[in-house]
Short mmCIF file of C-alpha atoms (C1' of nucleotides) in Angstrom, two decimals:
data_model
loop_
_atom_site.label_atom_id
_atom_site.label_comp_id
_atom_site.label_asym_id
_atom_site.label_seq_id
_atom_site.Cartn_x
_atom_site.Cartn_y
_atom_site.Cartn_z
CA MET A 296 -4.83 17.00 -18.81
CA ARG A 297 -8.47 16.31 -18.86
CA GLN A 298 -7.89 12.81 -17.32
CA VAL A 299 -6.32 14.41 -14.34
CA GLU A 300 -9.16 17.03 -13.83
CA ASP A 301 -11.77 14.15 -14.07
CA ALA A 302 -9.88 12.24 -11.53
CA GLU A 303 -9.85 14.96 -9.21
CA VAL A 304 -13.53 15.62 -9.56
CA LEU A 305 -14.33 11.97 -8.90
CA GLN A 306 -11.97 11.86 -6.01
CA ALA A 307 -13.89 14.65 -4.34
CA GLU A 308 -17.14 13.06 -4.98
CA LEU A 309 -16.23 9.67 -3.66
CA ARG A 310 -14.37 11.25 -0.78
CA ARG A 311 -17.76 11.84 0.95
CA LEU A 312 -18.59 8.26 1.05
CA VAL A 313 -15.69 7.24 3.23
CA GLN A 314 -16.43 5.74 6.66
CA ALA A 315 -13.27 6.27 8.61
CA ASP A 316 -14.28 6.09 12.24
CA VAL A 317 -16.77 3.38 12.53
CA PRO A 318 -16.31 -0.10 14.21
CA GLY A 319 -14.95 -2.66 11.93
CA PRO A 320 -14.84 -6.46 12.37
CA ASP A 321 -13.46 -7.58 15.70
CA LEU A 322 -11.98 -10.64 14.61
CA ILE A 323 -9.96 -11.02 11.29
CA THR A 324 -9.92 -14.52 9.96
CA THR A 325 -9.17 -13.81 6.23
CA ALA A 326 -7.27 -10.73 4.81
CA ALA A 327 -6.52 -9.74 1.33
CA GLY A 328 -3.42 -7.93 0.09
CA PHE A 329 -3.20 -6.01 -3.10
CA ASP A 330 -0.11 -4.83 -5.16
CA VAL A 331 0.89 -3.68 -8.53
CA ALA A 332 4.30 -4.17 -10.20
CA TYR A 333 5.71 -1.97 -12.98
CA ASP A 334 8.10 -2.59 -15.85
CA THR A 335 11.04 -0.37 -16.09
CA ASP A 336 10.99 0.31 -19.82
CA SER A 337 7.53 -0.36 -20.89
CA ASP A 338 3.97 0.40 -19.78
CA LEU A 339 3.55 -3.21 -18.71
CA VAL A 340 2.01 -3.90 -15.29
CA ALA A 341 1.11 -6.71 -13.19
CA GLY A 342 -1.51 -6.60 -10.47
CA ALA A 343 -2.09 -9.29 -7.89
CA VAL A 344 -4.55 -10.09 -5.06
CA VAL A 345 -3.98 -12.68 -2.44
CA VAL A 346 -6.21 -13.87 0.26
CA LEU A 347 -4.55 -15.28 3.53
CA ALA A 348 -6.21 -17.02 6.39
CA ALA A 349 -5.64 -16.96 10.09
CA PRO A 350 -3.77 -18.25 12.06
CA GLY A 351 -0.83 -19.05 9.89
CA TRP A 352 -1.68 -16.49 7.24
CA GLU A 353 -1.30 -18.97 4.42
CA VAL A 354 -2.35 -18.08 0.89
CA ILE A 355 -5.89 -19.57 0.24
CA ALA A 356 -6.64 -17.79 -2.96
CA SER A 357 -4.91 -15.49 -5.43
CA ALA A 358 -5.40 -13.89 -8.82
CA THR A 359 -3.27 -11.85 -11.06
CA VAL A 360 -3.64 -9.73 -14.16
CA VAL A 361 -1.15 -8.41 -16.77
CA GLY A 362 -1.98 -5.17 -18.59
CA ARG A 363 -0.80 -1.74 -19.58
CA ALA A 364 -0.67 1.32 -17.29
CA ALA A 365 -3.43 3.81 -18.45
CA PHE A 366 -2.66 6.60 -15.82
CA SER A 367 0.71 7.87 -14.91
CA TYR A 368 1.94 8.22 -11.49
CA ILE A 369 0.88 11.47 -9.85
CA PRO A 370 1.33 12.01 -6.09
CA GLY A 371 -2.21 12.09 -4.74
CA LEU A 372 -3.87 10.19 -7.63
CA LEU A 373 -2.14 6.96 -7.17
CA SER A 374 -5.42 4.94 -6.87
CA PHE A 375 -6.39 6.03 -10.60
CA ARG A 376 -3.22 4.27 -11.70
CA GLU A 377 -3.48 1.03 -9.55
CA LEU A 378 -7.22 0.52 -9.15
CA PRO A 379 -7.98 -0.87 -12.66
CA PRO A 380 -5.64 -3.83 -12.53
CA LEU A 381 -6.46 -4.36 -8.91
CA LEU A 382 -10.12 -4.44 -9.41
CA GLU A 383 -9.67 -6.79 -12.43
CA ALA A 384 -7.81 -9.37 -10.31
CA TRP A 385 -10.24 -8.89 -7.57
CA GLU A 386 -13.14 -10.06 -9.82
CA THR A 387 -11.05 -13.19 -10.51
CA VAL A 388 -10.31 -13.98 -6.89
CA LEU A 389 -13.81 -13.32 -5.37
CA PRO A 390 -15.49 -16.34 -6.91
CA GLN A 391 -12.80 -18.54 -5.26
CA LEU A 392 -14.01 -17.59 -1.88
CA ALA A 393 -16.98 -18.65 0.21
CA ALA A 394 -17.18 -15.11 1.61
CA PRO A 395 -15.29 -11.85 0.97
CA PRO A 396 -12.29 -11.27 3.14
CA ASP A 397 -12.81 -9.62 6.51
CA LEU A 398 -10.08 -7.02 5.70
CA LEU A 399 -8.45 -5.57 2.59
CA VAL A 400 -4.93 -4.27 2.98
CA CYS A 401 -3.49 -1.77 0.46
CA ASP A 402 0.11 -0.81 -0.40
CA GLY A 403 -0.16 2.87 0.35
CA HIS A 404 -2.10 5.30 2.38
CA GLY A 405 -5.93 5.58 3.19
CA ILE A 406 -7.18 8.89 4.51
CA ALA A 407 -3.50 10.10 5.46
CA HIS A 408 -3.63 11.80 1.96
CA PRO A 409 -3.50 15.47 0.90
CA ARG A 410 -7.35 15.40 0.11
CA GLY A 411 -8.22 12.49 2.48
CA PHE A 412 -8.73 9.87 -0.16
CA GLY A 413 -5.75 7.66 -0.82
CA LEU A 414 -5.77 4.17 -2.56
CA ALA A 415 -7.13 2.36 0.49
CA CYS A 416 -10.24 4.60 0.51
CA HIS A 417 -10.87 4.42 -3.12
CA LEU A 418 -10.65 0.48 -3.07
CA GLY A 419 -12.80 0.35 0.08
CA VAL A 420 -15.65 2.78 -1.31
CA THR A 421 -15.53 0.99 -4.55
CA LEU A 422 -15.92 -2.54 -3.09
CA ASP A 423 -17.85 -1.38 0.15
CA LEU A 424 -15.53 -3.46 2.38
CA PRO A 425 -13.28 -2.71 5.21
CA THR A 426 -9.91 -1.58 3.94
CA ILE A 427 -6.76 -0.07 5.51
CA GLY A 428 -3.61 1.47 4.04
CA VAL A 429 -0.07 0.33 5.14
CA ALA A 430 2.49 2.41 3.53
CA LYS A 431 6.30 2.02 3.66
CA THR A 432 7.03 5.76 3.66
CA GLN A 433 5.16 8.88 5.00
CA PHE A 434 3.20 10.97 2.64
CA VAL A 435 1.46 13.81 4.43
CA GLY A 436 1.36 15.24 8.07
CA GLU A 437 3.69 15.13 10.98
CA HIS A 438 4.52 12.58 13.63
CA SER A 439 7.06 12.09 16.38
CA PRO A 440 8.96 8.82 16.16
CA PRO A 441 7.32 5.92 18.02
CA GLY A 442 9.19 4.01 20.66
CA PRO A 443 11.62 1.16 19.59
CA ARG A 444 9.32 -1.73 20.53
CA ARG A 445 6.84 -3.71 18.53
CA GLY A 446 3.45 -2.20 18.94
CA GLU A 447 4.48 1.29 19.81
CA ARG A 448 2.94 4.03 17.84
CA THR A 449 2.44 7.71 17.47
CA ALA A 450 -0.17 9.87 15.65
CA ILE A 451 0.22 11.16 12.18
CA THR A 452 -1.46 14.62 12.15
CA LEU A 453 -2.53 16.73 9.23
CA ASP A 454 -3.79 20.37 9.89
CA GLY A 455 -4.06 19.30 13.49
CA GLU A 456 -6.25 16.37 12.86
CA PRO A 457 -5.24 12.72 13.33
CA VAL A 458 -5.17 10.96 10.07
CA GLY A 459 -3.03 7.86 10.81
CA ALA A 460 -0.40 6.17 12.96
CA ALA A 461 3.37 5.48 12.64
CA LEU A 462 3.42 2.06 13.97
CA ARG A 463 6.54 -0.21 14.85
CA THR A 464 5.66 -3.69 13.75
CA ARG A 465 8.85 -5.34 14.97
CA ASP A 466 11.41 -4.41 17.68
CA GLY A 467 13.89 -1.92 16.27
CA VAL A 468 12.66 -1.83 12.63
CA ARG A 469 11.61 1.23 10.81
CA GLU A 470 7.96 2.04 11.44
CA VAL A 471 5.13 1.61 8.93
CA TYR A 472 2.32 4.16 8.17
CA VAL A 473 -1.18 3.11 8.91
CA SER A 474 -4.39 4.80 8.02
CA VAL A 475 -8.00 4.01 7.65
CA GLY A 476 -9.30 3.19 4.14
CA HIS A 477 -12.99 2.64 4.70
CA ARG A 478 -15.49 1.08 7.15
CA THR A 479 -13.06 0.82 10.31
CA ASN A 480 -11.23 2.82 12.60
CA LEU A 481 -7.39 3.52 13.38
CA ASP A 482 -7.36 1.51 16.62
CA SER A 483 -8.61 -1.55 14.88
CA ALA A 484 -6.33 -0.95 11.87
CA CYS A 485 -3.18 -0.99 14.00
CA ARG A 486 -4.27 -4.02 15.94
CA TRP A 487 -4.75 -6.01 12.70
CA VAL A 488 -1.53 -4.79 11.16
CA LEU A 489 0.23 -6.23 14.17
CA GLU A 490 -1.66 -9.41 13.76
CA LEU A 491 -0.55 -9.57 10.17
CA CYS A 492 3.13 -8.91 11.06
CA PRO A 493 4.05 -11.98 13.20
CA ARG A 494 7.53 -11.97 11.64
CA TYR A 495 8.49 -9.16 9.34
CA ARG A 496 8.15 -5.37 9.22
CA LEU A 497 5.49 -5.56 6.57
CA PRO A 498 2.10 -7.50 6.76
CA GLU A 499 1.99 -10.93 5.29
CA THR A 500 -0.69 -9.74 2.84
CA THR A 501 1.73 -6.95 1.63
CA ARG A 502 4.56 -9.37 1.16
CA ALA A 503 2.46 -12.09 -0.50
CA ALA A 504 0.90 -9.64 -2.97
CA ASP A 505 4.23 -7.93 -3.61
CA GLN A 506 5.92 -11.20 -4.55
CA LEU A 507 3.16 -12.44 -6.65
CA SER A 508 2.83 -9.22 -8.59
CA ARG A 509 6.58 -9.12 -9.34
CA ARG A 510 6.78 -12.75 -10.36
CA THR A 511 3.87 -12.21 -12.67
CA LEU A 512 5.44 -9.21 -14.22
CA ALA A 513 8.81 -11.05 -14.77
CA GLU A 514 6.87 -13.98 -16.46
CA ALA A 515 4.88 -11.58 -18.66
CA ARG A 516 8.19 -9.95 -19.80
CA THR A 517 9.74 -13.27 -20.50
CA ALA A 518 6.63 -14.32 -22.43
CA SER A 519 6.61 -11.34 -24.66
CA ARG A 520 10.10 -11.94 -25.93
"C1'" DG B 255 8.66 30.76 -7.27
"C1'" DC B 256 10.82 26.63 -4.66
"C1'" DG B 257 10.73 22.12 -3.02
"C1'" DA B 258 8.31 17.93 -1.77
"C1'" DC B 259 5.69 14.27 -3.46
"C1'" DA B 260 2.20 6.81 -1.39
"C1'" DG B 261 3.64 3.67 -5.60
"C1'" DA C 236 7.71 1.69 -8.59
"C1'" DT C 237 12.57 0.09 -10.48
"C1'" DC C 238 18.22 -1.60 -10.77
"C1'" DT C 239 19.54 -6.42 -6.88
"C1'" DT C 240 22.55 -11.30 -3.26
"C1'" DG C 241 25.21 -11.93 -0.27
"C1'" DT C 242 27.18 -9.62 3.26
"C1'" DC C 243 28.98 -6.16 6.89
"C1'" DG C 244 27.62 -4.77 11.30
"C1'" DC C 245 24.84 -4.29 15.91
#
DNA sequence: GCGACAG
DNA sequence: ATCTTGTCGC
């Protein structure tokens, strides 16, 4: 399909813009979470962006969008499916803020991707803001299991190169997979993920965005009946 | 060719 | 991603 070929070409071009080993902000005061929910039996989608503030990570701003999926799920091209609704929601949430969030957290991978350009990279390059990917499952590369305690981590390597980390965010829970999206580095990314996980396995940003997108989709389904 | 494959 | 709350077990 032409759509797929075009996406692959664009992906290769945008990939050169990624900054994956630069110092990011030291202190994170605000962080944004992004997620998209999908309907089981239609192409209805709901995207959500939430902005949380330290120290309690309470939601200080949010936006949602309901639309139709324009790109099917293809491993390695997830960003082309999720970015449109996420950017639309972003444009709504940004005016609510005095300043852009210090960090953008994506549901999925950054450079830990077959061609080094996952969703977190695509979002980061598009908005030119610091982004990281926090995925619930592994996608590419190899890693040994991290120790059982919160904060322990091991490297994810792809073709011998470090591309991310398997990070334990709570004692005894399954690890999450962290990788840089844009304008930061892996050490900072892991540090921020731990800050964003004071109580659960997943970052508060991810949890809030996930809840909001799902609730929005459920309401949209009800309204269309 | 076969199997795997973020969300 | 999605079907889904309380409940069994460490």
